[in-house]
Short mmCIF file of C-alpha atoms in Angstrom, two decimals:
data_model
loop_
_atom_site.label_atom_id
_atom_site.label_comp_id
_atom_site.label_asym_id
_atom_site.label_seq_id
_atom_site.Cartn_x
_atom_site.Cartn_y
_atom_site.Cartn_z
CA MET A 1 -4.84 -17.21 17.78
CA ILE A 2 -7.12 -18.40 15.18
CA GLU A 3 -9.91 -20.46 16.16
CA LYS A 4 -12.87 -21.74 13.97
CA PHE A 5 -15.93 -23.18 14.15
CA TYR A 6 -17.90 -25.64 11.08
CA LYS A 7 -21.28 -26.83 11.76
CA ARG A 8 -23.89 -28.55 9.22
CA SER A 9 -27.21 -27.37 9.31
CA VAL A 10 -30.27 -29.70 10.01
CA ASN A 11 -31.77 -28.68 6.51
CA HIS A 12 -28.53 -30.46 4.68
CA GLU A 13 -28.70 -34.13 5.35
CA HIS A 14 -25.60 -34.97 3.12
CA HIS A 15 -22.92 -32.01 3.06
CA ASN A 16 -22.03 -28.72 4.58
CA GLU A 17 -22.42 -26.30 1.75
CA ASP A 18 -19.74 -24.08 3.41
CA ALA A 19 -15.94 -24.11 2.99
CA MET A 20 -13.20 -22.64 5.18
CA PHE A 21 -9.01 -21.80 4.78
CA THR A 22 -6.67 -20.40 6.69
CA THR A 23 -2.81 -20.03 6.86
CA SER A 24 -0.07 -18.26 7.88
CA LEU A 25 1.47 -15.93 5.15
CA SER A 26 4.48 -14.47 7.23
CA GLN A 27 4.99 -14.12 11.20
CA ASN A 28 2.61 -11.35 11.42
CA ILE A 29 -0.09 -11.75 8.83
CA SER A 30 -2.74 -14.40 8.32
CA LEU A 31 -5.40 -14.89 5.65
CA ILE A 32 -8.54 -16.54 6.79
CA ALA A 33 -11.36 -17.05 4.27
CA VAL A 34 -15.15 -18.69 4.38
CA MET A 35 -17.23 -19.56 1.65
CA ASP A 36 -20.85 -20.58 1.03
CA GLY A 37 -22.45 -22.11 -1.99
CA CYS A 38 -25.72 -21.86 -2.90
CA SER A 39 -28.36 -23.89 -1.80
CA THR A 40 -30.05 -24.16 -5.08
CA GLY A 41 -26.66 -24.38 -7.39
CA GLU A 42 -25.44 -27.36 -8.93
CA GLU A 43 -23.42 -29.52 -6.57
CA SER A 44 -23.59 -26.40 -4.04
CA HIS A 45 -20.65 -27.97 -2.02
CA PHE A 46 -18.43 -27.89 -5.24
CA ALA A 47 -17.92 -24.10 -5.32
CA SER A 48 -17.09 -23.27 -1.95
CA ALA A 49 -14.55 -26.11 -1.93
CA LEU A 50 -13.15 -24.62 -5.31
CA PHE A 51 -12.79 -21.19 -4.02
CA SER A 52 -11.02 -22.67 -0.87
CA LYS A 53 -8.80 -24.93 -2.83
CA LEU A 54 -7.62 -21.76 -5.51
CA LEU A 55 -7.21 -19.71 -2.49
CA LYS A 56 -4.63 -22.35 -0.60
CA LYS A 57 -2.67 -22.67 -4.16
CA ILE A 58 -2.36 -18.89 -4.35
CA ALA A 59 -0.91 -18.77 -0.42
CA LYS A 60 1.45 -21.66 -0.92
CA ASN A 61 2.71 -19.50 -4.39
CA LEU A 62 3.19 -16.35 -2.21
CA PRO A 63 6.59 -16.63 -0.84
CA ASP A 64 8.40 -17.06 -4.23
CA GLN A 65 6.55 -13.99 -5.73
CA THR A 66 8.34 -10.47 -6.19
CA ASP A 67 7.31 -6.66 -6.66
CA ILE A 68 8.73 -4.69 -9.67
CA HIS A 69 12.07 -4.17 -7.61
CA GLY A 70 12.77 -7.74 -6.46
CA GLU A 71 11.58 -7.60 -3.23
CA GLU A 72 9.76 -10.29 -1.52
CA LEU A 73 5.82 -9.27 -2.06
CA LEU A 74 5.35 -10.56 2.03
CA LYS A 75 7.80 -7.83 2.80
CA SER A 76 7.11 -4.90 0.23
CA TYR A 77 3.86 -4.66 -0.11
CA SER A 78 1.18 -3.11 2.32
CA LEU A 79 -1.60 -5.08 3.69
CA PHE A 80 -4.41 -3.44 1.44
CA SER A 81 -2.15 -4.31 -1.72
CA LEU A 82 -1.34 -7.65 -0.32
CA GLY A 83 -5.44 -8.35 0.27
CA MET A 84 -5.73 -6.88 -3.68
CA HIS A 85 -3.04 -8.94 -4.89
CA ILE A 86 -4.50 -12.13 -3.56
CA THR A 87 -7.69 -12.05 -4.25
CA ARG A 88 -6.79 -10.38 -8.10
CA SER A 89 -5.34 -13.79 -8.64
CA PHE A 90 -8.29 -15.79 -7.29
CA PHE A 91 -10.55 -13.51 -9.88
CA VAL A 92 -8.26 -14.53 -12.70
CA GLN A 93 -7.82 -18.23 -12.03
CA LEU A 94 -11.38 -18.55 -10.99
CA GLN A 95 -11.72 -17.39 -15.03
CA ASN A 96 -9.73 -19.65 -16.23
CA VAL A 97 -11.01 -23.03 -14.33
CA GLN A 98 -14.52 -21.90 -15.89
CA GLN A 99 -13.15 -21.53 -19.35
CA HIS A 100 -11.02 -24.69 -19.06
CA LEU A 101 -14.05 -27.17 -17.22
CA ASP A 102 -16.46 -25.41 -18.73
CA LEU A 103 -18.33 -24.62 -15.85
CA SER A 104 -21.83 -23.09 -15.71
CA TYR A 105 -23.07 -20.27 -12.91
CA SER A 106 -24.72 -22.30 -11.32
CA GLU A 107 -21.92 -24.79 -10.53
CA LEU A 108 -19.80 -21.67 -9.37
CA ALA A 109 -22.33 -20.12 -6.90
CA SER A 110 -20.83 -19.24 -3.81
CA THR A 111 -20.38 -16.68 -1.63
CA LEU A 112 -16.53 -15.32 -0.81
CA ILE A 113 -15.36 -13.35 2.57
CA VAL A 114 -11.51 -12.72 2.56
CA ALA A 115 -9.52 -11.25 5.29
CA LEU A 116 -5.97 -10.79 6.28
CA ILE A 117 -4.96 -10.36 9.44
CA ASN A 118 -1.55 -7.80 11.00
CA THR A 119 -1.74 -10.41 14.18
CA ARG A 120 1.27 -7.47 15.55
CA THR A 121 -0.49 -4.37 14.37
CA LYS A 122 -4.15 -5.56 14.83
CA GLN A 123 -4.94 -4.27 11.75
CA ILE A 124 -7.43 -5.73 9.16
CA TRP A 125 -7.78 -5.90 5.48
CA TYR A 126 -11.12 -7.98 3.90
CA LEU A 127 -13.17 -8.10 0.64
CA MET A 128 -16.82 -9.71 0.90
CA ALA A 129 -18.35 -11.10 -2.31
CA GLY A 130 -22.10 -11.82 -1.27
CA ASP A 131 -23.44 -11.89 2.04
CA GLY A 132 -22.08 -13.31 5.33
CA CYS A 133 -20.93 -11.37 8.91
CA ILE A 134 -18.02 -9.39 10.06
CA ILE A 135 -17.37 -9.71 13.65
CA THR A 136 -15.01 -7.18 15.13
CA ASP A 137 -14.22 -7.53 18.79
CA ASN A 138 -17.67 -9.56 19.33
CA LYS A 139 -19.85 -7.33 17.51
CA ILE A 140 -21.39 -8.69 14.56
CA GLU A 141 -21.79 -6.63 11.30
CA GLU A 142 -24.51 -8.29 9.27
CA PHE A 143 -24.28 -7.89 5.35
CA ASP A 144 -27.62 -9.27 4.17
CA GLN A 145 -28.52 -9.50 0.71
CA ASN A 146 -32.21 -10.91 0.91
CA ASN A 147 -31.25 -14.37 -0.12
CA TYR A 148 -29.74 -13.08 -3.67
CA PRO A 149 -25.92 -13.26 -2.84
CA ASN A 150 -24.18 -11.16 -5.52
CA PHE A 151 -21.78 -14.23 -6.34
CA ILE A 152 -18.83 -13.49 -7.78
CA CYS A 153 -19.84 -16.36 -10.71
CA TYR A 154 -22.18 -13.18 -12.50
CA HIS A 155 -19.13 -10.94 -12.82
CA LEU A 156 -16.27 -13.24 -14.37
CA GLY A 157 -17.16 -12.06 -18.06
CA ASP A 158 -15.87 -8.34 -16.13
CA SER A 159 -12.34 -7.51 -15.62
CA TYR A 160 -10.88 -7.68 -11.96
CA LYS A 161 -10.86 -3.85 -11.66
CA ASP A 162 -14.57 -3.51 -12.52
CA TRP A 163 -15.36 -6.25 -10.37
CA VAL A 164 -13.51 -5.09 -7.18
CA LYS A 165 -15.21 -1.40 -7.95
CA ASP A 166 -19.10 -2.39 -8.35
CA GLN A 167 -19.71 -5.65 -6.86
CA VAL A 168 -17.87 -6.27 -3.82
CA ILE A 169 -17.07 -4.58 -0.17
CA ILE A 170 -13.70 -3.70 0.68
CA GLN A 171 -12.88 -2.62 3.59
CA GLU A 172 -9.55 -1.54 6.43
CA THR A 173 -10.32 -1.53 9.88
CA TYR A 174 -8.48 -2.09 13.39
CA PHE A 175 -9.99 -4.38 16.31
CA LYS A 176 -8.77 -4.14 20.01
CA GLU A 177 -9.25 -7.65 21.11
CA SER A 178 -10.79 -9.99 18.40
CA PHE A 179 -11.99 -10.16 14.78
CA GLY A 180 -13.75 -12.71 12.80
CA ILE A 181 -15.49 -13.84 9.68
CA ALA A 182 -18.55 -16.07 9.23
CA THR A 183 -21.06 -17.20 6.62
CA ASP A 184 -24.52 -15.75 7.23
CA GLY A 185 -25.56 -18.94 9.21
CA LEU A 186 -24.25 -18.02 12.34
CA LEU A 187 -27.19 -15.58 12.48
CA LYS A 188 -29.96 -18.61 11.58
CA CYS A 189 -29.96 -20.10 14.92
CA ILE A 190 -33.34 -22.24 15.18
CA SER A 191 -33.26 -21.35 19.28
CA LYS A 192 -34.46 -17.61 19.13
CA GLU A 193 -33.92 -17.30 22.91
CA GLU A 194 -30.13 -17.74 22.31
CA GLU A 195 -27.75 -14.74 21.84
CA ILE A 196 -25.01 -15.26 19.72
CA THR A 197 -23.30 -11.87 20.46
CA GLU A 198 -23.31 -12.71 24.09
CA ILE A 199 -22.14 -16.55 23.34
CA LEU A 200 -19.23 -15.24 21.46
CA LYS A 201 -17.90 -13.40 24.73
CA GLU A 202 -17.48 -16.50 26.45
CA GLU A 203 -14.45 -18.46 26.48
CA ASN A 204 -16.47 -21.72 25.62
CA TRP A 205 -18.24 -20.49 23.08
CA GLN A 206 -17.09 -23.21 20.30
CA ASP A 207 -19.05 -25.31 22.79
CA ARG A 208 -21.88 -23.43 22.97
CA LEU A 209 -22.35 -23.01 19.56
CA ASN A 210 -22.24 -26.70 18.94
CA LEU A 211 -25.15 -27.04 20.97
CA LEU A 212 -26.90 -25.24 19.02
CA GLU A 213 -29.23 -26.01 15.98
CA PHE A 214 -28.96 -23.92 12.37
CA SER A 215 -31.05 -23.56 9.88
CA ASP A 216 -28.29 -22.77 7.59
CA ASP A 217 -24.39 -24.22 7.15
CA VAL A 218 -21.74 -22.08 9.40
CA SER A 219 -18.69 -21.26 8.62
CA PHE A 220 -16.32 -19.04 11.28
CA PHE A 221 -13.12 -18.04 12.06
CA LYS A 222 -12.20 -15.75 14.97
CA PHE A 223 -8.66 -14.57 15.60
CA THR A 224 -8.08 -13.31 19.52
CA LYS A 225 -5.39 -11.22 20.35
CA LYS A 226 -3.40 -12.89 23.08
CA GLU A 227 -1.30 -10.03 25.08
CA GLU A 228 2.29 -11.49 25.93
CA LEU A 229 3.28 -11.78 29.39
CA ILE A 230 6.48 -9.67 29.99
CA SER A 231 8.83 -11.22 32.52
CA VAL A 232 10.97 -9.09 34.86
#
C-alpha cells in the first residue's frame, strides 16, 4: 500500500514547489518519485511538474518496450536495469525538452528522487539527484547538500553515463516493513518539539503531519507491506 503526504510550506503563498508521481509498472513493481523545485529558480514549480510529466510518459510507454531478444522489459529486466532504463529515458527526454523550448538552467532547477519497489521481494532501487530523504522502516536518512543541491539541469550537457557515474546516488536495498522517499521539507518542521521519526510509526501519521507547519514544501511517499492473511 502506497500512502502520500503533500503540503505547502508557510513560506510559499501560491504554489507548492514540489511534485510527486507514482504508478504500478507491473503486478509486483511500483514506481514512486518526488521532486523539489528550486525556490530561487524561474517559476520554481514548473521544473518539478515537468519532471513528473516526463516520468508519467515514460511509465505509460514501458509495457510496449522489449529488450534485444524481443522480451518485454518489465519481465526480462532486473530492478536495477529497469531503474537505469527509466532514468536514462528521463535524462534524454529532459535534454530534448530543454533544447526544443530553449529553457535556461533556472527554469529546470529541481531535485529528483526516483525509486522502484518490488512489492513481493521487498527489494528497492533508487536514484537521488540533489537532496532529500530516504525512509527505510521509519528510519530517516537525510541527504543534505547545504542548500546547494546538485540539480540535474547542471549536467544536461553531459552524457547520461557521466551523470550517473559522478553526480547522483544510486542504491539497491531491502526493507522489512516500509520504505519511503521525501523531499527535504519533511525535516523542516517549525515545531522543534515534534519528532518526525516517531510520528511516522503511528497509523495516523498523515493526520499528525498535517497538523504541523513546515518551512519548506513536503512531498512524501510511503509504501507499507501488508502481510496477507492465510485462511485455513
